[in-house]
Amino acid sequence: MPKQVRHDTKRKIEMATDVKTHPLIVSVSPHVRDEESIAKIMWTVNFALLPAFIMSVYYFGPRAVYVTGLCILTAVLSEHLFQKGLNRKITSTDGSAFLTGLLLGMNLPPAVPFYIPIAGSLVAVVITKMLFGGLGYNIFNPALVGRAFLLISWPKLMTIWSTPTAQFLAMDARTTATPLGILKEEGAVKLMEVFGDKASLYSQLLMGNRAGSLGETSAIALLIGAAILIYKRYITWHIPFSFLGTVAVAAWIFGGRGGLFTGDPVIHLLSGGLMLGAFFMATDYVTCPTIKKGQIIFGIGCGAITMLIRLKGGFPEGVMFAILLMNCFAPLIDRGVSPKMFGAVKKKEEKK
Amino acid sequence: MSKVATFERGIHPKYNKELSSGKSITPAKLPQRVVIPLSQHIGAPAKCEVKIGDEVKKGQVIGTPAGFVSSPVHSSISGKVIAIADFPTAVGRLVPSVVIESDGKDEAVAFKENPNYMNLGADEIKAAIKDAGIVGMGGAAFPTNVKLSPPKEKPIDTVILNGAECEPYLTADHRLMAERPKDVVEGLKIIMKSLGVNKGYIGIEENKPDAIAAIKSAASGESSIEVHTLEIKYPQGAEKMLIKAIKNREVPSKGLPMDVGVVVQNIGTAIAIYEAVRYGKPLIERVVTVTGRGIKEPRNMMVRVGTLLSDVIEQCGGLVEGAVKVISGGPMMGFAQWTLDVPVTKGTSGILVLSEEEYVSSEEYFACIRCGRCVDVCPMGLNPSMLSILIEKGHYEEAKDYNLYDCFECGSCAYVCPAKRPMVQFMRLAKSQVKP
Ligand code: SF4
Ligand code: SF4
């Protein structure tokens, strides 16, 4: 009865220490917060992948829905059960497991049997993310570890590339080589032959009408998603542009068969998992450096390793391993660079 | 238009100033009773000079400074001392305080007027400021006369008045500049005189066009005073950021404004200084913005020091249904209150009541996802993400290597953090564990 207490002269002095009945929240400043949240960011990234997903359905038919759906379902369910089983805070609805599933799905060839998505998702979520402590503590990009695991365990199945002809029973679909595969084995001239001329090669690559993983086919669809993320400032130019820039320069200098400076950077930029990797996977907050300067180093590293593998390595594609390798260095890079500190320069001049 | 001055990084929170920015300053009702803490400033608490039962008048000294960095305290009403004991203050500490019951007459002691105040010497000005118990009114409450007495090896060449008022919601300085621009300018001139400085600046954020216009016209005849328009950005009004914006000088790490020859004063303080030097009036009242969607009628009020928050809130129509948080000060750096029975002090710039809709819950927080948002906004150029991770693990010493002590707890990093991490709490925890 705070009102009465106040009129009671005897207790006047104690009034100031009287606990009122207002249910006031007490916490440390600041008392206002931005409305951004992990869930909001994650779901927006998922949304930004929608155009690419739609294109994958367009080219590979229900098969795309089936493979990606299995990945997502396994990812979300396994995170949920893991957290439930260990009595941890349940975060399976924050969109991050969904994103891991979606990204993994987009990294798979369309014709894989059902156990491939499931195995990949389990490795991605349980081993790469949850066993390291959950979102924020993982060192490697979960979807990429999932894919690397699959590629090493089932190298055959993971490299059956079907032609994009929208068939559910993809096992029967005609298989073919990816543009990068052709480029690696037979060179740009052959690639040009397969697609007709240069213009149609570029436009097919842009539109995604070519063999490849589900989500890496249409560069345009991926760029639309990337534009959304950049517009929302969820990602910045630092990683993708330094990544793509390095690839382009390296492809131009070293990519040609006829000697230095004869390579075709456009083919390299538009092929394989580069767009997907540069905009959606290298930019994964948890596994890239936090400081912008470091992000540029990270992007250049990714680009250099990608081209090293593409041109000299045993696989036609190197984006995945490049990002995974650079993931290891992200914490190191973060320690090596520091933001420009206020008042730091003068301190060195004047004191000590 | 001339370009607006600013600093690097920072954030753009919702300002919500329109709730109270158009409301003229009105005097609050004479309080029935005041609780006056003997320590409303940084430094040693004042020594109590009254006993229970004493009759006191408005403006009478009830506490004298105990040491160099200290400040006297005056009664803000006339009446009888009914208690002297420890009471909670808005910053959460228990502080020895004098409780005075009003006799309703509001009789004042005689103040020493000084019509020719511009002829006073620096020492006389500083003495008047000290005797009036003036402290920084922007929140930190550092004794002003001490700030105006820098050591000899730190020559001062510039005075900046801080009219940025970058804290969202608050409009006290805004109203003072719009309503009493002449007094602000006179205050600045007195400060410049006391420091022997002939360059004065007033920095005002762009969102207060009426204040900018008023101050500009009031200062139009003064060749030594420049008015600068500042970008609307938090924490534009932090001393170091303000000096960077206006003078493009960077206060060195762990340094003070005087290291770059600058003294920064708050708008309210400048007016208090003018009143003290011109009219001999001690600091016994101040403008408080009472605002937020949790309060029925937001207002800017002239409130006596020692008035309880509950009294002030009642005069503004009380709390609305669903008010969830009461804050003394602004939303970025103010203090959440658990009781409304704490007094307004010299440093209380606002009373902010947040309603449910304005309140973004931050009770539950997550692991750092290393998104880098905090790094991009920290005005000091620190790596709050790394700091928070180290502190969470208990590596306080290592946090020091990441310049923990350069953090001034502005809260920008916590504001943007999507994982809702209690960054400021982490910083304070670490600072309490390791020495600078
Ligand atoms: S803003 Fe929060 S989640 Fe992002 S890096 Fe900083 S502390 Fe981590
Ligand atoms: S609270 Fe400290 S670490 Fe965070 S933004 Fe402000 S100065 Fe930087």
CSV table of N, CA and C and ligand atoms in Angstrom, one decimal, chain B residues 374 377-380 382 384 387 406-414 423-424 427, ligand 2:
chain,number,residue,atom,x,y,z
B,374,CYS,N,29.3,-4.2,-34.2
B,374,CYS,CA,29.8,-3.4,-33.1
B,374,CYS,C,31.1,-2.8,-33.5
B,377,VAL,N,30.6,0.4,-35.5
B,377,VAL,CA,30.0,1.5,-34.9
B,377,VAL,C,30.7,2.1,-33.7
B,378,CYS,N,31.6,1.4,-33.1
B,378,CYS,CA,32.3,1.9,-31.9
B,378,CYS,C,33.0,3.2,-32.2
B,379,PRO,N,32.6,4.3,-31.5
B,379,PRO,CA,33.2,5.6,-31.8
B,379,PRO,C,34.7,5.6,-31.4
B,380,MET,N,35.1,4.7,-30.5
B,380,MET,CA,36.5,4.7,-30.1
B,380,MET,C,37.4,3.8,-30.9
B,382,LEU,N,37.3,0.6,-31.1
B,382,LEU,CA,37.7,-0.7,-30.4
B,382,LEU,C,37.1,-1.9,-31.1
B,384,PRO,N,34.7,-4.3,-29.9
B,384,PRO,CA,33.8,-4.8,-28.8
B,384,PRO,C,33.5,-6.3,-28.8
B,387,LEU,N,36.4,-8.0,-27.2
B,387,LEU,CA,36.3,-7.6,-25.8
B,387,LEU,C,35.3,-8.5,-25.1
B,406,ASP,N,39.6,2.3,-22.9
B,406,ASP,CA,39.2,3.4,-23.8
B,406,ASP,C,37.7,3.4,-24.0
B,407,CYS,N,37.1,2.4,-23.6
B,407,CYS,CA,35.6,2.3,-23.8
B,407,CYS,C,35.0,3.2,-22.8
B,408,PHE,N,34.1,4.1,-23.2
B,408,PHE,CA,33.4,5.0,-22.3
B,408,PHE,C,32.0,4.6,-22.1
B,409,GLU,N,31.6,3.4,-22.5
B,409,GLU,CA,30.3,2.8,-22.2
B,409,GLU,C,29.2,3.5,-22.8
B,410,CYS,N,29.4,4.0,-24.0
B,410,CYS,CA,28.4,4.7,-24.7
B,410,CYS,C,27.2,3.8,-25.1
B,411,GLY,N,27.5,2.5,-25.2
B,411,GLY,CA,26.4,1.6,-25.5
B,411,GLY,C,26.1,1.4,-27.0
B,412,SER,N,26.8,2.0,-27.9
B,412,SER,CA,26.6,1.9,-29.3
B,412,SER,C,26.7,0.4,-29.7
B,413,CYS,N,27.7,-0.3,-29.2
B,413,CYS,CA,27.9,-1.7,-29.6
B,413,CYS,C,26.7,-2.5,-29.2
B,414,ALA,N,26.2,-2.3,-27.9
B,414,ALA,CA,25.1,-3.1,-27.5
B,414,ALA,C,23.8,-2.7,-28.2
B,423,MET,N,26.8,-5.7,-23.7
B,423,MET,CA,28.1,-5.3,-23.9
B,423,MET,C,28.6,-4.4,-22.8
B,424,VAL,N,27.8,-3.4,-22.4
B,424,VAL,CA,28.2,-2.4,-21.4
B,424,VAL,C,28.4,-3.1,-20.1
B,427,MET,N,31.8,-4.8,-20.2
B,427,MET,CA,32.8,-3.8,-20.0
B,427,MET,C,33.0,-3.4,-18.6
C,2,SF4,S1,30.3,1.0,-25.2
C,2,SF4,FE1,32.6,1.0,-25.4
C,2,SF4,S2,33.1,-0.6,-26.8
C,2,SF4,FE2,30.9,-0.2,-27.0
C,2,SF4,S3,30.7,1.2,-28.7
C,2,SF4,FE3,30.8,2.5,-26.8
C,2,SF4,S4,33.0,2.9,-26.5
C,2,SF4,FE4,32.9,1.2,-28.0
